[in-house]
mmCIF file of C-alpha atoms in Angstrom:
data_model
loop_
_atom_site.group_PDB
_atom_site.id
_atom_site.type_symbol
_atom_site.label_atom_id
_atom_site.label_comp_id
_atom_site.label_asym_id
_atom_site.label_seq_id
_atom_site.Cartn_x
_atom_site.Cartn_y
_atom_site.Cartn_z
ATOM 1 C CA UNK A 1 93.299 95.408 151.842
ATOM 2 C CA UNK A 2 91.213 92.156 150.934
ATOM 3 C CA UNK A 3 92.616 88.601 152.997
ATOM 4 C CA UNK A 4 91.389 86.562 149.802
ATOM 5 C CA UNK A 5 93.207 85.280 146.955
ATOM 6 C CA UNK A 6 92.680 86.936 143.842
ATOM 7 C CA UNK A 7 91.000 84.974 140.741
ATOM 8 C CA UNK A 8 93.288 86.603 137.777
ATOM 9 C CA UNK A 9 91.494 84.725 135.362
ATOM 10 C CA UNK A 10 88.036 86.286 136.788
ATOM 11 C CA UNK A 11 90.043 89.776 136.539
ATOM 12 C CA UNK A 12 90.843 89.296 132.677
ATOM 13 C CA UNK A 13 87.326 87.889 131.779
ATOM 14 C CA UNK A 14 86.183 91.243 133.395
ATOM 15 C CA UNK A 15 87.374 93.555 131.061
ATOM 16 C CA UNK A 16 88.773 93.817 127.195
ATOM 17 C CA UNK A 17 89.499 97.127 126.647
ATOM 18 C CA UNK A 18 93.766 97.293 126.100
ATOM 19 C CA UNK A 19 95.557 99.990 128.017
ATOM 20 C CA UNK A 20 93.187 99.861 131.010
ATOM 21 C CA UNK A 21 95.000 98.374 133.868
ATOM 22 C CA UNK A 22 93.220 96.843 136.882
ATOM 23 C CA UNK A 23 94.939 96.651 140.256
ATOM 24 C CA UNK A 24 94.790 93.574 141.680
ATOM 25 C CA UNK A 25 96.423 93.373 144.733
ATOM 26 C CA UNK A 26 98.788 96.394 146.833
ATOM 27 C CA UNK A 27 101.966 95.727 148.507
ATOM 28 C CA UNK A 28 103.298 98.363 150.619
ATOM 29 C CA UNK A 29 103.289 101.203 148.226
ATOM 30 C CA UNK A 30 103.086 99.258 145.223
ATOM 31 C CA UNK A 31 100.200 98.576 142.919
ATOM 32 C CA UNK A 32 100.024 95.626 141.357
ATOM 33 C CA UNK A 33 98.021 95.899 137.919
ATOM 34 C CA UNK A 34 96.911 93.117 134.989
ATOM 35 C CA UNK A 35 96.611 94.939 131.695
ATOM 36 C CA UNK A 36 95.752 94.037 128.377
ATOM 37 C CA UNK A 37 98.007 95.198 125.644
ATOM 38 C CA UNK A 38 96.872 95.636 121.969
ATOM 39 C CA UNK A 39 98.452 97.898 119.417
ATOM 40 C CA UNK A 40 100.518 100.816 120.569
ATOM 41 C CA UNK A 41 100.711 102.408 123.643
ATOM 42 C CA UNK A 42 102.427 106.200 124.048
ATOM 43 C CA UNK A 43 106.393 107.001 124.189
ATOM 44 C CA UNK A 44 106.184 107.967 127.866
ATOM 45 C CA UNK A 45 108.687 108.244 131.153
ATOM 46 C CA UNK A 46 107.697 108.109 134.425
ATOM 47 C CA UNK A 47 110.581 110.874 136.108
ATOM 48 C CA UNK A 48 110.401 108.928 139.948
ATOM 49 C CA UNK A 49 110.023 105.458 138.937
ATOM 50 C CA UNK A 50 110.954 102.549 137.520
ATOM 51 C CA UNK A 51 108.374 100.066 135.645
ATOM 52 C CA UNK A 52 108.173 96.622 135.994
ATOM 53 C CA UNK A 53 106.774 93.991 133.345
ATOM 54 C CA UNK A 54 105.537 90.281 133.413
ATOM 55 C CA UNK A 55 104.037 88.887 130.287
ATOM 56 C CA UNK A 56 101.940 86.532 131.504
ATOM 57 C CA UNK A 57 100.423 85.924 127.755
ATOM 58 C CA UNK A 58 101.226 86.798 124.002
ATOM 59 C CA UNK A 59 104.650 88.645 123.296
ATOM 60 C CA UNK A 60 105.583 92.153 123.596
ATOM 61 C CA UNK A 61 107.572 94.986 122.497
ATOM 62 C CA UNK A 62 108.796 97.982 124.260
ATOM 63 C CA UNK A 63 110.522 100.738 122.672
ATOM 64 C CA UNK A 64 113.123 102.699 124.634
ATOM 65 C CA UNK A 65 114.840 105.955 124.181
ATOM 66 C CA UNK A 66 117.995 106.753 125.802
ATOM 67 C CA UNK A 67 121.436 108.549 124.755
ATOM 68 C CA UNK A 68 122.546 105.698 122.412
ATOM 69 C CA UNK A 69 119.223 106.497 120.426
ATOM 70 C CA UNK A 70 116.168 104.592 120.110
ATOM 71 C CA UNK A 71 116.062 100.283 120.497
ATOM 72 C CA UNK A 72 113.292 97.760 121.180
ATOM 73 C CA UNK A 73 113.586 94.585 123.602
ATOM 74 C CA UNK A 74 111.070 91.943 122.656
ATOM 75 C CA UNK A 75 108.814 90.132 125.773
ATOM 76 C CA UNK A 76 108.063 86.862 125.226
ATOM 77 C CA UNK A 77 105.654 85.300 127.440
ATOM 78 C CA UNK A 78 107.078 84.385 130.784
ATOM 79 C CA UNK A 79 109.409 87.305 130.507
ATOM 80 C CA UNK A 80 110.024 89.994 132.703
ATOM 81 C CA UNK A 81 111.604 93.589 132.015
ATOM 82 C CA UNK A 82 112.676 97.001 133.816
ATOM 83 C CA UNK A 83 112.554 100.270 132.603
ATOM 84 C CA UNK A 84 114.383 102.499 134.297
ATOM 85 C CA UNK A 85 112.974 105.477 135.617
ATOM 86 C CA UNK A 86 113.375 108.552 133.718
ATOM 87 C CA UNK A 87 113.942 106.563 130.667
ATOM 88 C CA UNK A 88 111.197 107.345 127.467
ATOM 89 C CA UNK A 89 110.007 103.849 126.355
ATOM 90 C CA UNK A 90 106.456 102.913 124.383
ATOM 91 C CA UNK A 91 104.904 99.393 125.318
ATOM 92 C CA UNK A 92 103.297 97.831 122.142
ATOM 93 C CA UNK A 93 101.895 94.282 120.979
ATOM 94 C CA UNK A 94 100.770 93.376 117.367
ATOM 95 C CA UNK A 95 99.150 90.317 118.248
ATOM 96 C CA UNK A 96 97.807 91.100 122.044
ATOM 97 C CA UNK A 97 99.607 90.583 125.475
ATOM 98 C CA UNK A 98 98.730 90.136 129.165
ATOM 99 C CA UNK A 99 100.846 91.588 131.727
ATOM 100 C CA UNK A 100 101.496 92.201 135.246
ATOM 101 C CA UNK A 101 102.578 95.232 136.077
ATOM 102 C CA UNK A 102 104.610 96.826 139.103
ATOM 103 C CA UNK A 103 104.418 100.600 139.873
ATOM 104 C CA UNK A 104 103.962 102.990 143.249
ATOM 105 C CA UNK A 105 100.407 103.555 143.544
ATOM 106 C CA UNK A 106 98.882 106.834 141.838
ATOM 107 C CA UNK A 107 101.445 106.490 138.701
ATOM 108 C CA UNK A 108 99.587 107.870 135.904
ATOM 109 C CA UNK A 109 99.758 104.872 133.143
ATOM 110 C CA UNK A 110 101.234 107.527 130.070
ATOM 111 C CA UNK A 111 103.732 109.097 132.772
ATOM 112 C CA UNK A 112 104.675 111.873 134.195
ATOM 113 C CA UNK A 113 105.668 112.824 130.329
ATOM 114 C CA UNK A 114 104.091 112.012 127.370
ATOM 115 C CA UNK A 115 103.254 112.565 123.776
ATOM 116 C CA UNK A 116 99.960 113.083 122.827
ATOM 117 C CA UNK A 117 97.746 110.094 124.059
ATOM 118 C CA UNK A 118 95.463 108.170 121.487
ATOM 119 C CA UNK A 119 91.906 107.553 122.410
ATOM 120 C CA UNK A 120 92.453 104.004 122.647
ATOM 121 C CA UNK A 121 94.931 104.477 125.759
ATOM 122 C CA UNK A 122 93.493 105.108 129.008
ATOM 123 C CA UNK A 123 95.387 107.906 131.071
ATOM 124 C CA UNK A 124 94.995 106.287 135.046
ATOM 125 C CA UNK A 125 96.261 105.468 137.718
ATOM 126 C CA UNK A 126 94.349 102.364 137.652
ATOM 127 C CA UNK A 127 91.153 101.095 137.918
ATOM 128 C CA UNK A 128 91.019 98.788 141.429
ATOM 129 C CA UNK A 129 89.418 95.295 141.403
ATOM 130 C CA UNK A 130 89.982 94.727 144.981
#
């Protein structure tokens, strides 16, 4: 575990490629990862967690499916979100995002289900900064 602060700014002008988080910090258990969102991520659940979401930039969309059928909630930025664990939901942004993310370290980024993944999403666990 690094003493220093942590330049986020530095972080994001490392990297451009969406669906790639980088963990930035750990607390406890926890990850905490930056990502870049662009386009569509994959319907996903993660069965033991939930999945927390900060948009720190741009606006995003995640899609959820649960008994009542399928709904989106809309991000702004500034606005955080939980998905319940267990619950199928697909993370998307038209116009690019950046977010903080919250999960137990070692959780996969498409879930512990998923549909097929694109190329342009990278299945991790993260890729540490730190």
């Amino acid at each position: 575990m690094t003493t220093a602060p942590v330049d986020l700014r530095a972080v994001l002008d490392g990297f451009t490629q969406a669906w790639s988080p980088r963990i930035v910090a750990y607390v406890n258990d926890y990850d905490i990862r930056l990502a870049r969102f662009a386009g569509e991520h994959v319907w996903h659940a993660h069965n033991e967690t939930d999945e927390f979401f900060l948009v720190l930039d741009g606006t995003i969309h995640i899609g959820l499916r649960d008994v009542g059928g399928e709904r989106t909630v809309t991000l702004p930025k500034g606005s955080a979100f939980v998905v319940p664990r267990g619950m199928f939901h697909r993370p998307s942004s038209p116009d690019g995002a950046v977010v903080l993310l919250v999960e137990p370290t070692g959780t996969l980024s498409v879930g512990d289900e998923h549909d097929e993944v694109p190329d342009h999403v990278d299945a991790t666990t993260g890729h540490p900064v730190i």
